[in-house]
PDB file of C-alpha atoms in Angstrom:
ATOM      1  CA  UNK A   1      28.553  -8.576  45.004  1.00 43.00           C
ATOM      2  CA  UNK A   2      28.620  -6.205  42.929  1.00 51.00           C
ATOM      3  CA  UNK A   3      24.385  -5.145  41.696  1.00 69.00           C
ATOM      4  CA  UNK A   4      24.571  -4.446  37.920  1.00 72.00           C
ATOM      5  CA  UNK A   5      22.206  -1.653  37.136  1.00 80.00           C
ATOM      6  CA  UNK A   6      19.016  -1.381  35.181  1.00 82.00           C
ATOM      7  CA  UNK A   7      20.675  -0.902  31.791  1.00 81.00           C
ATOM      8  CA  UNK A   8      23.080  -3.499  32.250  1.00 82.00           C
ATOM      9  CA  UNK A   9      20.255  -5.958  33.381  1.00 80.00           C
ATOM     10  CA  UNK A  10      16.955  -4.936  30.383  1.00 80.00           C
ATOM     11  CA  UNK A  11      20.863  -5.816  27.566  1.00 76.00           C
ATOM     12  CA  UNK A  12      21.086  -8.915  28.869  1.00 79.00           C
ATOM     13  CA  UNK A  13      16.971  -9.968  28.730  1.00 79.00           C
ATOM     14  CA  UNK A  14      17.065  -8.324  25.415  1.00 73.00           C
ATOM     15  CA  UNK A  15      20.569  -9.743  24.425  1.00 72.00           C
ATOM     16  CA  UNK A  16      18.178 -12.744  22.136  1.00 67.00           C
ATOM     17  CA  UNK A  17      16.853  -9.490  19.950  1.00 65.00           C
ATOM     18  CA  UNK A  18      19.861  -7.883  19.930  1.00 68.00           C
ATOM     19  CA  UNK A  19      22.031 -10.590  17.991  1.00 63.00           C
ATOM     20  CA  UNK A  20      19.318 -10.761  15.622  1.00 64.00           C
ATOM     21  CA  UNK A  21      19.313  -6.776  14.928  1.00 73.00           C
ATOM     22  CA  UNK A  22      21.645  -6.563  11.084  1.00 79.00           C
ATOM     23  CA  UNK A  23      23.186  -3.379  10.080  1.00 83.00           C
ATOM     24  CA  UNK A  24      20.276  -3.524   7.492  1.00 84.00           C
ATOM     25  CA  UNK A  25      17.376  -3.404   9.536  1.00 86.00           C
ATOM     26  CA  UNK A  26      18.590  -0.513  11.845  1.00 88.00           C
ATOM     27  CA  UNK A  27      19.198   1.132   8.043  1.00 89.00           C
ATOM     28  CA  UNK A  28      16.023   0.308   7.336  1.00 91.00           C
ATOM     29  CA  UNK A  29      14.203   1.531  10.608  1.00 92.00           C
ATOM     30  CA  UNK A  30      16.253   4.709   9.655  1.00 94.00           C
ATOM     31  CA  UNK A  31      15.157   4.661   6.445  1.00 94.00           C
ATOM     32  CA  UNK A  32      10.914   4.382   7.325  1.00 94.00           C
ATOM     33  CA  UNK A  33      11.045   6.441  10.385  1.00 95.00           C
ATOM     34  CA  UNK A  34      11.763   9.378   7.490  1.00 96.00           C
ATOM     35  CA  UNK A  35      10.215   8.218   4.668  1.00 95.00           C
ATOM     36  CA  UNK A  36       6.824   9.188   6.916  1.00 96.00           C
ATOM     37  CA  UNK A  37       8.368  12.242   8.730  1.00 96.00           C
ATOM     38  CA  UNK A  38       8.984  13.256   5.213  1.00 97.00           C
ATOM     39  CA  UNK A  39       5.190  11.248   4.173  1.00 95.00           C
ATOM     40  CA  UNK A  40       3.865  13.485   6.433  1.00 96.00           C
ATOM     41  CA  UNK A  41       5.423  16.877   5.456  1.00 97.00           C
ATOM     42  CA  UNK A  42       4.445  15.732   1.313  1.00 97.00           C
ATOM     43  CA  UNK A  43       0.510  15.587   2.559  1.00 97.00           C
ATOM     44  CA  UNK A  44       0.747  18.148   3.870  1.00 97.00           C
ATOM     45  CA  UNK A  45       1.947  20.225   1.628  1.00 98.00           C
ATOM     46  CA  UNK A  46      -0.768  18.724  -0.963  1.00 96.00           C
ATOM     47  CA  UNK A  47      -3.285  19.519   1.557  1.00 97.00           C
ATOM     48  CA  UNK A  48      -2.537  22.915   1.193  1.00 98.00           C
ATOM     49  CA  UNK A  49      -2.178  23.266  -2.338  1.00 96.00           C
ATOM     50  CA  UNK A  50      -5.470  21.092  -3.173  1.00 96.00           C
ATOM     51  CA  UNK A  51      -7.503  23.767  -0.347  1.00 97.00           C
ATOM     52  CA  UNK A  52      -5.688  26.918  -2.233  1.00 97.00           C
ATOM     53  CA  UNK A  53      -6.155  25.587  -5.735  1.00 97.00           C
ATOM     54  CA  UNK A  54     -10.063  24.276  -5.094  1.00 97.00           C
ATOM     55  CA  UNK A  55     -10.506  27.898  -2.796  1.00 97.00           C
ATOM     56  CA  UNK A  56      -9.696  29.575  -6.187  1.00 97.00           C
ATOM     57  CA  UNK A  57     -12.337  27.019  -8.019  1.00 96.00           C
ATOM     58  CA  UNK A  58     -15.247  27.783  -5.623  1.00 97.00           C
ATOM     59  CA  UNK A  59     -14.810  31.911  -5.998  1.00 97.00           C
ATOM     60  CA  UNK A  60     -15.244  31.117 -10.006  1.00 96.00           C
ATOM     61  CA  UNK A  61     -10.977  32.810 -10.752  1.00 97.00           C
ATOM     62  CA  UNK A  62      -9.675  28.943 -12.329  1.00 96.00           C
ATOM     63  CA  UNK A  63     -11.795  26.429 -13.340  1.00 96.00           C
ATOM     64  CA  UNK A  64     -10.029  23.056 -13.152  1.00 96.00           C
ATOM     65  CA  UNK A  65     -11.288  19.932 -14.618  1.00 96.00           C
ATOM     66  CA  UNK A  66     -10.294  17.699 -11.606  1.00 94.00           C
ATOM     67  CA  UNK A  67     -10.923  13.749 -13.671  1.00 94.00           C
ATOM     68  CA  UNK A  68      -7.620  14.863 -16.090  1.00 95.00           C
ATOM     69  CA  UNK A  69      -6.402  16.033 -13.407  1.00 94.00           C
ATOM     70  CA  UNK A  70      -6.399  12.695 -11.986  1.00 92.00           C
ATOM     71  CA  UNK A  71      -6.413  10.865 -15.408  1.00 92.00           C
ATOM     72  CA  UNK A  72      -3.120  12.984 -15.921  1.00 93.00           C
ATOM     73  CA  UNK A  73      -1.709  11.851 -12.309  1.00 91.00           C
ATOM     74  CA  UNK A  74      -2.628   8.006 -12.196  1.00 91.00           C
ATOM     75  CA  UNK A  75      -1.019   7.258 -16.617  1.00 90.00           C
ATOM     76  CA  UNK A  76       2.874   9.446 -14.352  1.00 91.00           C
ATOM     77  CA  UNK A  77       1.956   7.038 -11.664  1.00 89.00           C
ATOM     78  CA  UNK A  78       0.971   4.048 -13.110  1.00 90.00           C
ATOM     79  CA  UNK A  79       3.114   0.689 -13.148  1.00 88.00           C
ATOM     80  CA  UNK A  80       1.627  -1.691 -15.530  1.00 86.00           C
ATOM     81  CA  UNK A  81      -0.218   0.350 -17.460  1.00 84.00           C
ATOM     82  CA  UNK A  82      -3.743  -0.788 -16.222  1.00 87.00           C
ATOM     83  CA  UNK A  83      -5.023   2.753 -16.051  1.00 84.00           C
ATOM     84  CA  UNK A  84      -5.700   2.334 -11.911  1.00 87.00           C
ATOM     85  CA  UNK A  85      -2.975   2.551  -9.111  1.00 87.00           C
ATOM     86  CA  UNK A  86      -3.629  -1.279  -7.614  1.00 90.00           C
ATOM     87  CA  UNK A  87      -1.622  -3.101  -5.208  1.00 91.00           C
ATOM     88  CA  UNK A  88       0.315  -4.360  -7.994  1.00 92.00           C
ATOM     89  CA  UNK A  89       1.730  -0.870  -9.249  1.00 90.00           C
ATOM     90  CA  UNK A  90       2.947  -0.263  -5.326  1.00 91.00           C
ATOM     91  CA  UNK A  91       4.967  -3.696  -5.523  1.00 91.00           C
ATOM     92  CA  UNK A  92       6.442  -2.853  -8.581  1.00 92.00           C
ATOM     93  CA  UNK A  93       7.494   0.684  -6.600  1.00 91.00           C
ATOM     94  CA  UNK A  94       8.257  -0.791  -3.794  1.00 89.00           C
ATOM     95  CA  UNK A  95      11.017  -2.928  -5.107  1.00 91.00           C
ATOM     96  CA  UNK A  96      12.740   0.180  -6.662  1.00 92.00           C
ATOM     97  CA  UNK A  97      13.085   2.149  -3.611  1.00 90.00           C
ATOM     98  CA  UNK A  98      14.430  -1.091  -1.842  1.00 88.00           C
ATOM     99  CA  UNK A  99      16.912  -1.543  -4.833  1.00 90.00           C
ATOM    100  CA  UNK A 100      18.060   1.505  -3.913  1.00 91.00           C
ATOM    101  CA  UNK A 101      17.790   2.201  -0.577  1.00 88.00           C
ATOM    102  CA  UNK A 102      19.850  -1.682   0.375  1.00 86.00           C
ATOM    103  CA  UNK A 103      22.547  -1.874  -3.128  1.00 88.00           C
ATOM    104  CA  UNK A 104      26.158  -2.476  -1.875  1.00 86.00           C
ATOM    105  CA  UNK A 105      24.658  -2.903   2.728  1.00 82.00           C
ATOM    106  CA  UNK A 106      25.812  -5.774   4.179  1.00 77.00           C
ATOM    107  CA  UNK A 107      23.442  -7.547   5.624  1.00 73.00           C
ATOM    108  CA  UNK A 108      20.368  -6.110   4.381  1.00 75.00           C
ATOM    109  CA  UNK A 109      17.600  -8.489   4.687  1.00 77.00           C
ATOM    110  CA  UNK A 110      16.138  -6.983   7.440  1.00 82.00           C
ATOM    111  CA  UNK A 111      16.014  -3.863   5.506  1.00 86.00           C
ATOM    112  CA  UNK A 112      12.517  -4.911   4.297  1.00 86.00           C
ATOM    113  CA  UNK A 113      11.555  -5.750   8.082  1.00 86.00           C
ATOM    114  CA  UNK A 114      13.790  -2.440   9.498  1.00 89.00           C
ATOM    115  CA  UNK A 115      11.302   0.163   6.853  1.00 90.00           C
ATOM    116  CA  UNK A 116       8.588  -0.985   8.108  1.00 90.00           C
ATOM    117  CA  UNK A 117       9.178  -1.576  11.793  1.00 90.00           C
ATOM    118  CA  UNK A 118      10.164   2.092  11.487  1.00 93.00           C
ATOM    119  CA  UNK A 119       7.128   3.664   9.530  1.00 92.00           C
ATOM    120  CA  UNK A 120       4.522   2.322  11.887  1.00 91.00           C
ATOM    121  CA  UNK A 121       5.628   2.575  14.995  1.00 88.00           C
ATOM    122  CA  UNK A 122       7.714   5.840  14.984  1.00 78.00           C
TER     123      UNK A 122
END
């Protein structure tokens, strides 16, 4: 009697879950993991830039109207024109990103779930 290796036993136990994985959910997970890494890098870069500019403001080298910066930034990313970043704006951006990332992907139904899983658990 041959004994199965541990990985085979784990795969047999996980078979019901593995069979529900789709190509869309796998690429969604990978995209979410990549988005998280890129998002962290962008956040670090934005933080460094803010620290540098604010240090120059504090030292008296430049003057920055942060209210104008905020208003201009919101105007660029506000999708519904209400002057605020709301849940509706984030949903609009998600629809655009999802449309781009799932175009012509077979079985893209699980993409959103995979993407969110990649963002959270990577």
